[in-house]
Coordinates of C-alpha atoms in Angstrom, one line a residue:
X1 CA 85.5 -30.8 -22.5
X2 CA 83.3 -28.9 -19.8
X3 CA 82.2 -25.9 -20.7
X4 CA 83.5 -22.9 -19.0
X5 CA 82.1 -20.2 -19.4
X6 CA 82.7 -16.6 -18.4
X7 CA 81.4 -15.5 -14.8
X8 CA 81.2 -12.0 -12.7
X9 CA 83.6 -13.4 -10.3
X10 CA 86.6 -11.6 -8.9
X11 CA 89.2 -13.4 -10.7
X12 CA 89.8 -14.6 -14.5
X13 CA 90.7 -17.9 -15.2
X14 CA 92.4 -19.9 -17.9
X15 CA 88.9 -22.0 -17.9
X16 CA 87.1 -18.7 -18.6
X17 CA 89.7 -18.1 -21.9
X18 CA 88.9 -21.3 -23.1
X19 CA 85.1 -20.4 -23.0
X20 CA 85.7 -17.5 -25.3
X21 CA 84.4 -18.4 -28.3
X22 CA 86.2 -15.0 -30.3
X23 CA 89.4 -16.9 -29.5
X24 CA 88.7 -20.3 -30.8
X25 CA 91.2 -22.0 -28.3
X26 CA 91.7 -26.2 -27.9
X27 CA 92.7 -27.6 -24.7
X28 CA 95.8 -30.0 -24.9
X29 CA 96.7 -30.8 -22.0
X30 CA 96.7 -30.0 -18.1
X31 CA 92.9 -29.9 -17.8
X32 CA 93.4 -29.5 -14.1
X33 CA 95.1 -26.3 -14.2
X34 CA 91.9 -24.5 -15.8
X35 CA 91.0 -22.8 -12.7
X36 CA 94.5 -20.9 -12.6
X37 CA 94.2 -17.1 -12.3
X38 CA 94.8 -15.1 -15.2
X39 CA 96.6 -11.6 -14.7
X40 CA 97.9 -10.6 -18.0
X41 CA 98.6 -12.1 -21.6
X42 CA 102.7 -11.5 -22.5
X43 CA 104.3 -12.6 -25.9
X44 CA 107.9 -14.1 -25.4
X45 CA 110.1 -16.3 -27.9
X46 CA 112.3 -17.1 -25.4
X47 CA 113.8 -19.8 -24.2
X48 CA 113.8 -18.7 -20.3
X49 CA 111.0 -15.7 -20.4
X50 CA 110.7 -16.5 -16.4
X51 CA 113.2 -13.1 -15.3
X52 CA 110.8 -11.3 -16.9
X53 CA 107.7 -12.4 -15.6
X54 CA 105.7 -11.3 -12.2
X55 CA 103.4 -14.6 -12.2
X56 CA 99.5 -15.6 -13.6
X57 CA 100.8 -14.9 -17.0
X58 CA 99.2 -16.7 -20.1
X59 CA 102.3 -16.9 -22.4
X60 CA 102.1 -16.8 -26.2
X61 CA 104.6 -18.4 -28.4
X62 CA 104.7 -19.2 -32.5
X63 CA 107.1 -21.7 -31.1
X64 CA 110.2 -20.8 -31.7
X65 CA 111.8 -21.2 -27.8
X66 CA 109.9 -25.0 -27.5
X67 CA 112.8 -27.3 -27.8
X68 CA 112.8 -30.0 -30.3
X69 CA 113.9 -33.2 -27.3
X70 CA 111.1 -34.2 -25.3
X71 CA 113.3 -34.3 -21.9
X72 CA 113.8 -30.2 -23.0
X73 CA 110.6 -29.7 -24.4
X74 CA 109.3 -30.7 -20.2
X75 CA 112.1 -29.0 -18.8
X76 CA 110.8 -25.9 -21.0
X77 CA 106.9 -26.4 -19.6
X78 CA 109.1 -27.0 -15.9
X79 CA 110.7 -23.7 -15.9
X80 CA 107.4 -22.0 -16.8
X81 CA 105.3 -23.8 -14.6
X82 CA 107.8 -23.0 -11.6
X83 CA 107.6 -19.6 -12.1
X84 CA 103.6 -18.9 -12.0
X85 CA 102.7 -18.7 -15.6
X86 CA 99.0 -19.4 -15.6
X87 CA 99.3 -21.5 -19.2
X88 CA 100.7 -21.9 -22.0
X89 CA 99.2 -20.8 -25.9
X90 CA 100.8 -22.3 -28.9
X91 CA 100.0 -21.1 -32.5
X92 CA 99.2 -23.8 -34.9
X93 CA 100.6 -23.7 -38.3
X94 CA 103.6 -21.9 -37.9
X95 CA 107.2 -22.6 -35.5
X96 CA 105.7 -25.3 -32.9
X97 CA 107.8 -28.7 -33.3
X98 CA 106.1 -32.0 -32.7
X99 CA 104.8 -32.2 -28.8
X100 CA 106.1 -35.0 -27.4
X101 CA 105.3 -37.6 -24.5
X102 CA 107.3 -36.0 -22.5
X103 CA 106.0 -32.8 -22.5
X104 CA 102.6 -33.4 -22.7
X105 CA 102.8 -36.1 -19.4
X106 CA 104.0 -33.0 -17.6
X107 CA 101.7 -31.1 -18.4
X108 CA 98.9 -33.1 -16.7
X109 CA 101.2 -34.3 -13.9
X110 CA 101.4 -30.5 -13.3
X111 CA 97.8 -29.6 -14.2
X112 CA 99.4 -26.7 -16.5
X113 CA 96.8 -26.4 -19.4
X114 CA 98.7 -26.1 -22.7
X115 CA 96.4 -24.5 -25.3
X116 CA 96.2 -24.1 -29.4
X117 CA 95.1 -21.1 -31.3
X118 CA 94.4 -21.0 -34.8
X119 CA 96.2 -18.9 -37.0
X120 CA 93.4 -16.9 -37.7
X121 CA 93.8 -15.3 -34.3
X122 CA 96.4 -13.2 -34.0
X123 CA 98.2 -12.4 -30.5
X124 CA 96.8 -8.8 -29.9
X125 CA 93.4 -10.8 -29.7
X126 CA 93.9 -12.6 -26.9
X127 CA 96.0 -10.0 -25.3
X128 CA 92.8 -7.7 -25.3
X129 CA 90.7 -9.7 -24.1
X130 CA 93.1 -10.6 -21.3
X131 CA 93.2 -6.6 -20.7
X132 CA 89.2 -6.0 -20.9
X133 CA 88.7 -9.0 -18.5
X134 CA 91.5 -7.6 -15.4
X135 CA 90.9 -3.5 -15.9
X136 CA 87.6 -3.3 -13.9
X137 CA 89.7 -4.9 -11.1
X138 CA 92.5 -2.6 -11.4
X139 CA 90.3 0.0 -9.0
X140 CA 90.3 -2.8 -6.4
X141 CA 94.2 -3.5 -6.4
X142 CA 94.8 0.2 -6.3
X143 CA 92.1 0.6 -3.1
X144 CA 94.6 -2.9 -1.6
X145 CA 97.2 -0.9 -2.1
X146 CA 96.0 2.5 -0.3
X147 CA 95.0 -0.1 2.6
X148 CA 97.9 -1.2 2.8
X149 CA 100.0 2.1 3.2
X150 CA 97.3 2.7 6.1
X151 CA 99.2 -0.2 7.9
X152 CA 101.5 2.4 8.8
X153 CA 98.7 4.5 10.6
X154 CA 97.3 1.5 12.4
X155 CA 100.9 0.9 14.1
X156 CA 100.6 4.1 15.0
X157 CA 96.8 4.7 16.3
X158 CA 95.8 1.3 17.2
X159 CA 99.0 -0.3 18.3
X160 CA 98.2 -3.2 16.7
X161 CA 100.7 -6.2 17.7
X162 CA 102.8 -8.3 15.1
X163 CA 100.2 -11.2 14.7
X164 CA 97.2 -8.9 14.5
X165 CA 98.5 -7.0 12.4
X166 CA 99.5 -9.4 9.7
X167 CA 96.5 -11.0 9.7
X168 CA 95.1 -7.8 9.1
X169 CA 97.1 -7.6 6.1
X170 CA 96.1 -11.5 4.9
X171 CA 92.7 -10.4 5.1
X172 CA 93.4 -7.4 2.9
X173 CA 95.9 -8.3 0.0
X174 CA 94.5 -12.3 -0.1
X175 CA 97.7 -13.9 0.6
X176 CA 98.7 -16.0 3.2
X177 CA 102.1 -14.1 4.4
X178 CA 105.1 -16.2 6.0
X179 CA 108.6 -14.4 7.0
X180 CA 111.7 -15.7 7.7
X181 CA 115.8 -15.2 7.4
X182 CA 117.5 -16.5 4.7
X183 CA 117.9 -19.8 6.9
X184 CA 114.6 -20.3 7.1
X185 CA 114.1 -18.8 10.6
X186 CA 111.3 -16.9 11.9
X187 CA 112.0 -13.3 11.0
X188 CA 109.1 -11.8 13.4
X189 CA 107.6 -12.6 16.3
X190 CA 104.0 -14.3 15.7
X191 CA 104.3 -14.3 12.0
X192 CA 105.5 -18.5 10.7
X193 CA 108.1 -19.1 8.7
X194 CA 107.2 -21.0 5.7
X195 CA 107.1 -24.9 5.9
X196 CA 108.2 -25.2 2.5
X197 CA 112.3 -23.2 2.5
X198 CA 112.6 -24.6 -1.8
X199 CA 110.6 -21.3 -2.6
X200 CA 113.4 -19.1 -1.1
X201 CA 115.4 -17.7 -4.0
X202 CA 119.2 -18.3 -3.7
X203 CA 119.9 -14.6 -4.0
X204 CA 117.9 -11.2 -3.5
X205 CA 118.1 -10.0 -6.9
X206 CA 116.2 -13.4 -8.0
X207 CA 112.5 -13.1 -9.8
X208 CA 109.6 -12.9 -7.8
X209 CA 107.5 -15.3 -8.7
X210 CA 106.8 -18.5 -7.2
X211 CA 104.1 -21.3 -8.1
X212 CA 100.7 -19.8 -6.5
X213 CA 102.3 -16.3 -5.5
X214 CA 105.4 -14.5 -4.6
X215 CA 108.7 -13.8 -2.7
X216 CA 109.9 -10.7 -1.8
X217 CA 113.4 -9.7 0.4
X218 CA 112.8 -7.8 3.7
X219 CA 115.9 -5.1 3.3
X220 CA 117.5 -4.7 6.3
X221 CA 120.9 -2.3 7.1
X222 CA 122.7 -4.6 5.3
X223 CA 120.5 -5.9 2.5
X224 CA 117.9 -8.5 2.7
X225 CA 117.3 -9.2 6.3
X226 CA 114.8 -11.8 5.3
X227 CA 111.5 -12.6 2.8
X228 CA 108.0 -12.4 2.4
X229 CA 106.1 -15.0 1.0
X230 CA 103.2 -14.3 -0.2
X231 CA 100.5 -17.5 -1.7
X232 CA 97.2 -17.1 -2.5
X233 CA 94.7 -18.0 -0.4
X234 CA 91.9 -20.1 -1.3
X235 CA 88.2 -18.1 -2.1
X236 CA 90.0 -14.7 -1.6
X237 CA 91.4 -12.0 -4.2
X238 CA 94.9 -12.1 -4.0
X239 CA 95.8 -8.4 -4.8
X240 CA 98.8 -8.6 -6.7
X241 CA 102.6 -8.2 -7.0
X242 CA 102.4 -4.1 -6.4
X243 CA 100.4 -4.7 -3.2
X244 CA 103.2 -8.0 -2.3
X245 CA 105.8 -5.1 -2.6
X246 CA 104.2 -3.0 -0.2
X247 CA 103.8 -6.0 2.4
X248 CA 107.7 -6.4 2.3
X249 CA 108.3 -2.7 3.1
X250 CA 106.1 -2.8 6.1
X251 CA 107.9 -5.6 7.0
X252 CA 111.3 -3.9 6.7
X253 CA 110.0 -1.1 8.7
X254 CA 108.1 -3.3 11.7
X255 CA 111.5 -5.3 11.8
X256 CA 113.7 -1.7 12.0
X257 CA 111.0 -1.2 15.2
X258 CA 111.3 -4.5 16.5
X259 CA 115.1 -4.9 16.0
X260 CA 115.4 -0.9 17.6
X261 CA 113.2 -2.4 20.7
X262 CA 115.8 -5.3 21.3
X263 CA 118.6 -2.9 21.7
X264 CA 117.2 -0.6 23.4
X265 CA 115.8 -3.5 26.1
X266 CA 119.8 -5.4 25.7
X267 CA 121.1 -1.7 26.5
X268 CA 118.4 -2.0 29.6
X269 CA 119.3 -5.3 30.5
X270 CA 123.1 -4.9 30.4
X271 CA 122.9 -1.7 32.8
X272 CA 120.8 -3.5 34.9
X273 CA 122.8 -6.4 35.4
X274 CA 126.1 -4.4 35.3
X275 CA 124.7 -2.9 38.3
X276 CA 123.0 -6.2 40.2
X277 CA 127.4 -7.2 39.7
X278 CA 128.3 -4.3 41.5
X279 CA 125.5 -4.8 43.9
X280 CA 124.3 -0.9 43.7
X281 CA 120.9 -1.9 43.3
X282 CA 118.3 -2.4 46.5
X283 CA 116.0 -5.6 46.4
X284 CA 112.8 -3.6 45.2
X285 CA 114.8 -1.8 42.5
X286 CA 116.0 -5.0 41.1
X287 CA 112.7 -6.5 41.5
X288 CA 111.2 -3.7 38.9
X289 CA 114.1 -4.2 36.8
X290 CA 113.8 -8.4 36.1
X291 CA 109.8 -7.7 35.9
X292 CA 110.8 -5.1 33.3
X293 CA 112.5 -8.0 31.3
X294 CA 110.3 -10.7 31.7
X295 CA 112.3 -12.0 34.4
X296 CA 110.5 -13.2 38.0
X297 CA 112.5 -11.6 40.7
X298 CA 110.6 -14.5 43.3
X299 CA 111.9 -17.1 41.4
X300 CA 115.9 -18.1 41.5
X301 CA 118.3 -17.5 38.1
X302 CA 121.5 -18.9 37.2
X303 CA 124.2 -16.7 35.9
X304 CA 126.3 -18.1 33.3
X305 CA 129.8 -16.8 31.7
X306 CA 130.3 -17.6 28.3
X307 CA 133.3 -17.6 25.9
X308 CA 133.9 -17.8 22.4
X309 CA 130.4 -17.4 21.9
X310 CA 128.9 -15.8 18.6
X311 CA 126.3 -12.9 19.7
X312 CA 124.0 -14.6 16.3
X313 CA 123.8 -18.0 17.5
X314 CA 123.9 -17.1 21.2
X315 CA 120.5 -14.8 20.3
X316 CA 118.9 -18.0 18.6
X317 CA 119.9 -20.0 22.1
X318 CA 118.5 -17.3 24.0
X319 CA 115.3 -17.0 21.9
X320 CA 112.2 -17.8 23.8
X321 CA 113.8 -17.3 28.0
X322 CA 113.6 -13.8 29.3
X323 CA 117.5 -13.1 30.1
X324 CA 119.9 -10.0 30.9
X325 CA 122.9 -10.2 29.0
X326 CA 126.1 -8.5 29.4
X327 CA 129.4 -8.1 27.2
X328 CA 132.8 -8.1 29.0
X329 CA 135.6 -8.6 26.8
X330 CA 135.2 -11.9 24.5
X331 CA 133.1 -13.0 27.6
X332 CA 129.3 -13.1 28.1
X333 CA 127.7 -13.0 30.8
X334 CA 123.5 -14.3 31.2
X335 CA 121.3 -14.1 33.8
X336 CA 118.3 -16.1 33.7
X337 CA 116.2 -18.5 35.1
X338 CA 117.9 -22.3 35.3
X339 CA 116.2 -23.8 32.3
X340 CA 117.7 -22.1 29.9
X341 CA 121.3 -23.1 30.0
X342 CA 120.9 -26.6 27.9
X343 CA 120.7 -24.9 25.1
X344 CA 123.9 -23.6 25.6
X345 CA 125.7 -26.7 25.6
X346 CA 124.5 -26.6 21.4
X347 CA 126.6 -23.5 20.7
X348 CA 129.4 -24.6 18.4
X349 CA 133.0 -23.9 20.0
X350 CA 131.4 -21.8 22.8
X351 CA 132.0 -22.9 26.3
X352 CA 130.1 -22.4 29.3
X353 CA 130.3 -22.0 33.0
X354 CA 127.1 -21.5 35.0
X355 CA 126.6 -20.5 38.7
X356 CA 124.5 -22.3 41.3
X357 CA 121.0 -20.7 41.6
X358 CA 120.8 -17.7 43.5
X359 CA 117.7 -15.5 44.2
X360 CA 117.4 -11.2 44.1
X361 CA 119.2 -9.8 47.2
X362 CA 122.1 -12.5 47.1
X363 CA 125.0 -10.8 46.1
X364 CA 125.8 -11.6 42.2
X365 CA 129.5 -11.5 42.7
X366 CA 130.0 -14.8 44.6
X367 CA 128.0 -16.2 41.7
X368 CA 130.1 -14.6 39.0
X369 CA 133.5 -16.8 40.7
X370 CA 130.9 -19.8 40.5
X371 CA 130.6 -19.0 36.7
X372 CA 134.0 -18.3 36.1
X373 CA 135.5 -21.1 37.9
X374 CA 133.1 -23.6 35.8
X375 CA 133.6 -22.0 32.6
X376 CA 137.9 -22.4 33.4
X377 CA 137.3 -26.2 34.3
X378 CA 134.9 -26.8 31.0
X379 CA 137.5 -25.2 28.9
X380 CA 140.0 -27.5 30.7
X381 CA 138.2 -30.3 30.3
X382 CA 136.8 -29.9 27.0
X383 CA 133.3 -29.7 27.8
X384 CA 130.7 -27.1 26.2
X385 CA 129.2 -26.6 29.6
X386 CA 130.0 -26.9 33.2
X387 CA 127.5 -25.9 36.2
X388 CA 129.5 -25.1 39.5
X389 CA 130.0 -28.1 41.7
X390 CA 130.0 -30.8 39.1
X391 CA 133.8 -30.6 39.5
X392 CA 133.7 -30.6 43.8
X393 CA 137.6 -29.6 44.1
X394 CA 137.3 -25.2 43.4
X395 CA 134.3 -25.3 46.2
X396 CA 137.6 -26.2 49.0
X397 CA 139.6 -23.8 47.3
X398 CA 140.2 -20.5 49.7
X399 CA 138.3 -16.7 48.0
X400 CA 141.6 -15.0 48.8
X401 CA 143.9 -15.0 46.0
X402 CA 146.8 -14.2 48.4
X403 CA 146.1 -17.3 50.2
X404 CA 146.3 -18.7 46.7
X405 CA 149.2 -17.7 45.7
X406 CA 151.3 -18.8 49.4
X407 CA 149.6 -22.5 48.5
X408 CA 151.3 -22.7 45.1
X409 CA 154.4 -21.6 46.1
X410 CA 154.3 -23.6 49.2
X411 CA 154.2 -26.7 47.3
X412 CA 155.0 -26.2 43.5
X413 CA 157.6 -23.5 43.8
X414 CA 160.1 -25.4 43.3
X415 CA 158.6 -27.3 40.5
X416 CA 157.8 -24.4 39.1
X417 CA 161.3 -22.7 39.5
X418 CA 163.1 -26.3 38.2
X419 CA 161.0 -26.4 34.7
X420 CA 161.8 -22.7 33.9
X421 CA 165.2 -23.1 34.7
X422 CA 165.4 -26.2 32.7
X423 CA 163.3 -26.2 30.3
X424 CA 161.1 -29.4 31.2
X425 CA 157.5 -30.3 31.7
X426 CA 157.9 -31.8 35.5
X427 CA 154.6 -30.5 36.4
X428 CA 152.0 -30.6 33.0
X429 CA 153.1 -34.1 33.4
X430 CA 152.0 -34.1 37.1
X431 CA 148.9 -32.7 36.7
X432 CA 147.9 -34.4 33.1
X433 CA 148.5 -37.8 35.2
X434 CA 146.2 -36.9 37.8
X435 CA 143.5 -35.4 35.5
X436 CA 143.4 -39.2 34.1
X437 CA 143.2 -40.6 37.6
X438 CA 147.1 -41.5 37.9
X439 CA 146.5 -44.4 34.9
X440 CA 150.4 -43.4 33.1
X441 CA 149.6 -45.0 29.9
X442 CA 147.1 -42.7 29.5
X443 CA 148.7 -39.7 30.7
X444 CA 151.8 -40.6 28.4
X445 CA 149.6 -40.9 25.3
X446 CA 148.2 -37.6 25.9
X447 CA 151.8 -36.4 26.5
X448 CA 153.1 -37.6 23.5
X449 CA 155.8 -39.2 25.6
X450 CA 156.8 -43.1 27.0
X451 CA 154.9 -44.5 29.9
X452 CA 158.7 -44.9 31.5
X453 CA 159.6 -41.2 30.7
X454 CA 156.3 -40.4 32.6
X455 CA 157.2 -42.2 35.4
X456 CA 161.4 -40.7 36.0
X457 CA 159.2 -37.0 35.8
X458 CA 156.7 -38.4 38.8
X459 CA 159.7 -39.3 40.6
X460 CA 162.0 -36.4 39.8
X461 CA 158.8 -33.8 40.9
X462 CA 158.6 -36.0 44.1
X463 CA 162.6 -35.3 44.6
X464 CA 162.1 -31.5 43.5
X465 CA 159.3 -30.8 45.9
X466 CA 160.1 -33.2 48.6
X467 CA 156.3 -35.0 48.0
X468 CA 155.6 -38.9 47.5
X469 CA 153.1 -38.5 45.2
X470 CA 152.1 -42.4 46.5
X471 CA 151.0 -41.2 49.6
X472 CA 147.4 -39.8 50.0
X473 CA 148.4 -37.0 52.0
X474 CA 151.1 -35.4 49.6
X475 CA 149.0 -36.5 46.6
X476 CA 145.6 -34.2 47.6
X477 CA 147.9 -31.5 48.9
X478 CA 149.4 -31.1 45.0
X479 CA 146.3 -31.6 43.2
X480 CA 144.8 -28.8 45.6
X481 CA 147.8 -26.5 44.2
X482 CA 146.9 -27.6 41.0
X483 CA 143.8 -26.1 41.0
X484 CA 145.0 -22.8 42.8
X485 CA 147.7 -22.0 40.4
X486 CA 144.9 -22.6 37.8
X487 CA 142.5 -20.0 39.7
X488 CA 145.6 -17.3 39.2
X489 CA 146.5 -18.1 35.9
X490 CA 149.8 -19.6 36.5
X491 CA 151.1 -21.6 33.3
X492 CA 150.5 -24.8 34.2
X493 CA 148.9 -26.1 31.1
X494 CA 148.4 -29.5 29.7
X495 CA 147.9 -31.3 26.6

């Protein structure tokens, strides 16, 4: 065995214990594990001590909680390991079953030194030595922790952005700090998410500890917004759960600012492009206002009208394009620059309409019917997302909703009169055949109904509204009422 002994570094190590010759300890196994940090010496006897462990422990046991079975005897060292205990001292002579295979293979697979103590040496030995070693650190974690409360004045005095000012923080407490949502999603701006999502406990209220550091929740309104994680960095002096505690509540409060910024700027942003709809605002004012949002007022946008949209997942979507965002109704309506609307398409049940491009000074309004009119034919059709003019027929269709409404009931009137006073479906079936490009089998599947059913309601519309539906002319005349009678929300719904 190598001999460790004691140094004047920064840190105590399991190697270091092992060097003590007051404490007479053996190695094992998990040789590799020697340089683990020590931060306290804790006597438990129970099966699962981890809830009441903060991590870097050397636990003590007679032997009573080891298990007898080798597969629980490494489920045992498992559990331990997993939770950050720095190793593991048995006392000969006394409880400890036989160490088997088992446990002793996972020990070295897991570099997590398993050490012997005579009898001679009781407990409160070890446990003071532990003590003597970590007290002339304890000034240093309280001067972290002071340091740490001054991240509040450095927000304040140096406005110091996200990024600079948790790496300020890294630099301080010796971690190396991730933050994300309990999905696993970055919770701030310029701060990563951790690569790894197994450390994220499955609920709040779980233990800290994690192999080579910590997690702590980032409380939120509603409880835990997100977590910290907190691993020790390599060469530094990681500072300790009380100082990990602290990183989490300046994280609450720089996510309570960031969160309070993004309101106030969708508050902003949905004046703004209230007011670009109701065209109140001159070309430099809504050139200031885009700039103000991140939005180039040279450059054209799109505006898009979303329904069924949740404002969570529509966030994510938008995450990443400068955008104005509006709520009317259940609707949503975007502004922003083109290249943002794929994502849109990835919303579950959402659907979307988007406008042609259209640059500041164009009135909004004509591109609002754009949006509308696409998000009616993608709901229609099925579709997540629809950009005006990939269905040609609403660009021939008259603004005037009068003129609208004399087209339906020039040619569908009757239709429409005959099915309400008989109760039949003379013109779904009409349109639902020419949605599938007049092929009846088709149209009668969707229908429910016999291709030979289909084709008496063809000819009984044709009799009703005096209109061959064979002939080119009568044919493009109906499906143009179609679509008008769609445009005003008449019931003519299919399958």
């Amino acid at each position: 065995m190598p001999d460790h002994k004691a140094t004047p570094r920064s840190v105590l190590t399991v190697g270091d214990l092992l060097s003590f010759p007051a404490l007479q300890m053996r190695l094992l196994a998990g040789g590799a594990g020697l340089g683990r940090t020590v931060s306290w010496a804790h006597v438990s006897e129970l099966e699962d001590p981890t809830p009441w462990l903060q991590g870097s422990e050397v636990l003590m046991t007679v032997g009573l909680a080891v298990p007898r079975g080798g597969a629980a005897q490494r489920r045992y060292l498992e559990r331990l390991d997993d939770a950050g205990v720095a190793a593991l001292v048995l006392s000969t002579q006394l409880r400890t079953p036989p160490l088997r295979q088992a446990f002793l293979a996972a020990a070295g697979e897991r570099g997590f030194p398993v050490l012997e103590v005579p009898l001679t040496v009781p407990f409160v030995t070890i446990a003071q030595e532990v003590a003597a070693a970590v007290s002339e650190k304890s000034a240093e974690r309280l001067g972290a922790q002071l340091q740490v409360f001054g991240a509040l004045r450095w927000m304040a005095e140096e406005d110091l952005d996200i990024p600079a000012l948790f790496d300020r923080l890294e630099q301080l407490s010796g971690y190396r700090i991730f933050l994300c949502t309990p999905q696993g999603r970055p919770l701030l701006p310029g701060v990563p998410a951790p690569e790894d999502l197994s450390v994220l406990p499955a609920h709040p209220d779980a233990p800290p500890t994690v192999p080579g550091g910590f997690v702590l929740p980032v409380l939120g309104p509603g409880g835990a917004a997100g977590y910290l994680v907190a691993l020790e960095q390599a060469g530094a002096r990681p500072a300790g759960l009380a100082v990990v505690q602290h990183l989490a509540t300046v994280a609450a409060l720089r996510l309570a600012m960031v969160r309070q910024e993004r309101e106030v700027l969708r508050r902003e942003g949905a004046e703004t492009l209230a007011e670009l709809l109701q065209d109140t605002l001159d070309a430099a004012g809504a050139q200031r206002r885009l700039d103000h949002h991140g939005l180039d007022a040279r450059r054209p946008v799109v505006l898009a009208v979303l329904r069924r949209a949740q404002d969570e997942q529509l966030a994510g979507a938008l995450s990443g394009h400068p955008h104005l965002i509006l709520r009317r109704g259940e609707d949503r309506l975007v502004l922003a620059e083109p290249g943002f609307t794929e994502a849109l398409a990835e919303l579950p049940d959402a659907v979307c309409g988007v406008s042609r491009p259209v640059t500041v000074g164009e009135p909004l309004r004509v591109a609002l019917q754009e949006a509308e009119w696409a998000a009616g034919r993608a709901e229609e059709a099925g579709k997540p997302l629809l950009h005006y003019g990939e269905d040609a027929t609403g660009r021939w269709l008259p603004e005037d909703r009068r003129l609208l409404a004399a087209l339906v009931e020039q040619v569908l009137g009757a239709a429409l009169r005959y099915d309400r006073a008989h109760g039949s479906q003379l013109l779904v079936s009409v349109r639902t055949w020419m949605e599938r490009d007049r092929r009846t089998e088709d149209a009668a599947a969707a229908l429910h109904i016999h291709p030979n059913t289909l084709a008496y309601r063809l000819r009984r519309f044709g009799e009703v509204t005096g209109r061959d539906l064979s002939t080119t002319a009568a044919f493009t005349e109906v499906w143009f009422a179609v679509r008008a009678a769609t445009e005003l929300g008449v019931a003519v719904v299919g399958p």
